[in-house]
Short mmCIF file of C-alpha atoms in Angstrom, two decimals:
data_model
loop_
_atom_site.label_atom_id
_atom_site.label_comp_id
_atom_site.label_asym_id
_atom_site.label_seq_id
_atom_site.Cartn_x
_atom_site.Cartn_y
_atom_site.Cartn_z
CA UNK A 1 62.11 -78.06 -43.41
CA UNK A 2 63.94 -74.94 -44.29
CA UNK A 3 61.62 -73.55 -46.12
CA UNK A 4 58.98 -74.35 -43.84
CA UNK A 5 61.03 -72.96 -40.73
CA UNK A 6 61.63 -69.90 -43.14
CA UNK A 7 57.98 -69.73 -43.79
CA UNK A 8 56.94 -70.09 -40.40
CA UNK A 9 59.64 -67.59 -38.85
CA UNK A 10 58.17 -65.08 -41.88
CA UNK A 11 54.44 -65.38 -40.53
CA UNK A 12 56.02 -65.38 -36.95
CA UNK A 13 57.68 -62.17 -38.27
CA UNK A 14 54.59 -60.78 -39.57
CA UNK A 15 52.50 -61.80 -36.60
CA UNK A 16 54.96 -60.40 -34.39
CA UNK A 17 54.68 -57.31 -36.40
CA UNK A 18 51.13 -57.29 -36.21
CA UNK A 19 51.23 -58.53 -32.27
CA UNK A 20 53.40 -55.13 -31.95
CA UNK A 21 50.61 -53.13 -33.87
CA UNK A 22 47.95 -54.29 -32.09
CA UNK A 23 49.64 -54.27 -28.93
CA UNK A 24 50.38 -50.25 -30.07
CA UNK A 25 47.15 -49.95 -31.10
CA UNK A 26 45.83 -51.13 -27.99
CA UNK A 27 48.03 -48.61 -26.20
CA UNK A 28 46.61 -46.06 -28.37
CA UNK A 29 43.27 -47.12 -27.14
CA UNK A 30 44.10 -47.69 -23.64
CA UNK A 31 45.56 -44.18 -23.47
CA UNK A 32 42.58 -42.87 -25.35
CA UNK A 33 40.28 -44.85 -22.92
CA UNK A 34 42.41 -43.15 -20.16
CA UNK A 35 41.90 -39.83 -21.53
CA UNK A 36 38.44 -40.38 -22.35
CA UNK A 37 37.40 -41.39 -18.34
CA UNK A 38 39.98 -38.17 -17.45
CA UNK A 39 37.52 -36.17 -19.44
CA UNK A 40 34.39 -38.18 -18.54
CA UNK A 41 35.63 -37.39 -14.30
CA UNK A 42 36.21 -33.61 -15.45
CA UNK A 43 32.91 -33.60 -17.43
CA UNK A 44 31.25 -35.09 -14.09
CA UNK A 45 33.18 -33.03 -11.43
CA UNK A 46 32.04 -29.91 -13.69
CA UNK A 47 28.59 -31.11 -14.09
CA UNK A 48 28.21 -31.96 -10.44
CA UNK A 49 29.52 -28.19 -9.70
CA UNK A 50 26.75 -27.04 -12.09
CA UNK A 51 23.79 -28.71 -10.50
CA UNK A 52 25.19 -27.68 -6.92
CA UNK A 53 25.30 -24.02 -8.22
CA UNK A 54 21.94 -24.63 -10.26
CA UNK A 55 20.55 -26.06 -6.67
CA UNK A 56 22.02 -23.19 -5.06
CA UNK A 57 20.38 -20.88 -7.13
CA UNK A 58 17.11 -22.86 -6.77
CA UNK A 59 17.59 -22.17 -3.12
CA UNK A 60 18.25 -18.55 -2.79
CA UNK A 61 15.33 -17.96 -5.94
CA UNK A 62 13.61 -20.01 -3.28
CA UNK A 63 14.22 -17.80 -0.57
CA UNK A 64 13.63 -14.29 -2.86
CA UNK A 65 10.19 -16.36 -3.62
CA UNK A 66 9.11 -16.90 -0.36
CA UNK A 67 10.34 -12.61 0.74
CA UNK A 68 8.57 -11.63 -1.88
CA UNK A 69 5.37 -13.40 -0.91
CA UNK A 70 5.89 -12.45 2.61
CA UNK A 71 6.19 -8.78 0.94
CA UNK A 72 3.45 -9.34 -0.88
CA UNK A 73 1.41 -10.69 2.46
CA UNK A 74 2.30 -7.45 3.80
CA UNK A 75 1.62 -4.90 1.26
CA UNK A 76 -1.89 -6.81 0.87
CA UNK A 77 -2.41 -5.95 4.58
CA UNK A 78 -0.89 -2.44 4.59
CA UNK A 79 -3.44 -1.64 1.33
CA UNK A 80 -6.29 -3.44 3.19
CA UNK A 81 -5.72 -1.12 6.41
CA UNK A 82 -4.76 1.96 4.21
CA UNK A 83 -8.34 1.48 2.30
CA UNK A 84 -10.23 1.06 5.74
CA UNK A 85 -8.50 4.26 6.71
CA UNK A 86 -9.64 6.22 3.67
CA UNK A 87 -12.94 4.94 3.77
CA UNK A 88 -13.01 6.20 7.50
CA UNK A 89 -11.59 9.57 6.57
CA UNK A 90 -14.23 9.57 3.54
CA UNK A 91 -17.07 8.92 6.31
CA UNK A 92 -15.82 11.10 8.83
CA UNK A 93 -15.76 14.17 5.73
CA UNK A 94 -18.68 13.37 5.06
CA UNK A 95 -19.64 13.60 8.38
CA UNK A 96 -17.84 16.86 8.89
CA UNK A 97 -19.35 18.31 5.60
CA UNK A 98 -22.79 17.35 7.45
CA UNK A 99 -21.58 18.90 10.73
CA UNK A 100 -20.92 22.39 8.66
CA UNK A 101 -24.01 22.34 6.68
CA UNK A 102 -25.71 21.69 9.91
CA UNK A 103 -23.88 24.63 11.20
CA UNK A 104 -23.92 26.89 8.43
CA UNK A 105 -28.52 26.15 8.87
CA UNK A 106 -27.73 26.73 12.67
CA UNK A 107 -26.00 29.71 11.64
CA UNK A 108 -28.33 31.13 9.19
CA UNK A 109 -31.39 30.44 11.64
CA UNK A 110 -29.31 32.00 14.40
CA UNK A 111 -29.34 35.26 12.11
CA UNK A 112 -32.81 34.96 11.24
CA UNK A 113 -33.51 34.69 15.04
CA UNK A 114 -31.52 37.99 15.42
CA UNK A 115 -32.91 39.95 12.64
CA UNK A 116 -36.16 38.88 14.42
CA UNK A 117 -35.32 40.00 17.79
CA UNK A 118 -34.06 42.91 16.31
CA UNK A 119 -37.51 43.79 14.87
CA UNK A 120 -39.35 42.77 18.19
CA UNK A 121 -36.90 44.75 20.00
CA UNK A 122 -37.38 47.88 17.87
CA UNK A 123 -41.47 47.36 17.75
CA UNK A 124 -40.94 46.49 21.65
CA UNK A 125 -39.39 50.50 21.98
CA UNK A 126 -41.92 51.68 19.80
CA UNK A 127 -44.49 50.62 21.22
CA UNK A 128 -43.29 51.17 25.14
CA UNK A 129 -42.85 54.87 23.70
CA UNK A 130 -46.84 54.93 22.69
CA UNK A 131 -47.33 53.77 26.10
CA UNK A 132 -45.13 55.86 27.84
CA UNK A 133 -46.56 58.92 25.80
CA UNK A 134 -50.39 57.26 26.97
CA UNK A 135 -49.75 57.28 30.37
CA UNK A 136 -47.73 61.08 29.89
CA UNK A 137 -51.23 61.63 28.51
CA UNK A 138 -53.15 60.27 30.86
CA UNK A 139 -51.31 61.97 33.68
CA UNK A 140 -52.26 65.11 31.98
CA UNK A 141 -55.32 64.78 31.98
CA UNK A 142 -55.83 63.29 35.28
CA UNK A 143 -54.46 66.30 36.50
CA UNK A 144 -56.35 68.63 34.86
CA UNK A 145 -59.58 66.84 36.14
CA UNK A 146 -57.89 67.37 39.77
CA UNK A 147 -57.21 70.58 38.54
CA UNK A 148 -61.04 71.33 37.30
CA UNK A 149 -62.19 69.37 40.26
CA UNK A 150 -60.45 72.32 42.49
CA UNK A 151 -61.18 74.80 40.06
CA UNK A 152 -65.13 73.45 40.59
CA UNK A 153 -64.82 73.34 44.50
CA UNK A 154 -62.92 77.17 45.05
CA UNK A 155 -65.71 78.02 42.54
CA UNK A 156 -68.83 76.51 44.28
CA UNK A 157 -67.33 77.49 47.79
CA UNK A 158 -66.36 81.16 46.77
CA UNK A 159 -70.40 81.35 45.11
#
């Protein structure tokens, strides 16, 4: 009975001894496990501050998309009207170019128009100068008929 007792108080020795080493062990892993969900919570509080900054990123990207489109809208618009008003300006060169070649024929029949009036003017003098020296002539001789015709009566009277 000794012995037994001896042998049982020995294995409840050693199961004491290995109660006490698991119960450190589990400890251990109860303080790991603690550690573990501490670091699991700080993983997931740091996550969870990643997506919000991620989403709040997404968000003002978001925004900067939706500006720049609106830019975009608007520059689209400004070229469209800035294209209309060149092609108006082109026209209306065109148009002007037209205007002064039109003007520079005007012009050039203008001074053809002169140089012609200046000829009919000149042949106009010349020729008012032939008449005036036709009738000078004609006067002359007109009187010198009145003057023969006088010449013709004093001469038959004075027979």
């Amino acid at each position: 009975l000794k012995e037994e007792n001896a042998l049982l108080r020995s294995k409840i020795n050693k199961l004491q001894i290995l109660s006490e080493t698991q119960a450190d062990k589990m400890r251990k892993l109860e303080k790991k496990l603690e550690e573990n969900k501490i670091k699991e919570e700080k993983e997931a509080q740091d996550l969870e501050a990643m997506v919000q900054h991620v989403e709040q990123n997404l968000q003002l990207m978001t925004k900067r998309a939706a500006k720049a489109e609106n830019n975009a809208a608007k520059l689209r618009q400004e070229n469209a009207q800035l294209q209309a008003e060149l092609r108006n300006s082109r026209l209306e060169n065109e148009a002007l170019r037209a205007g002064q070649a039109g003007l520079a024929a005007a012009k050039q029949n203008a001074e053809v128009a002169l140089q012609l009036l200046l000829q009919v003017t000149t042949s106009s003098r010349a020729s008012i100068r032939q008449l005036l020296s036709g009738a000078e002539s004609l006067q002359l001789i007109a009187d010198l008929l009145k003057s023969i015709d006088r010449i013709s009566e004093v001469s038959e009277d004075g027979q």
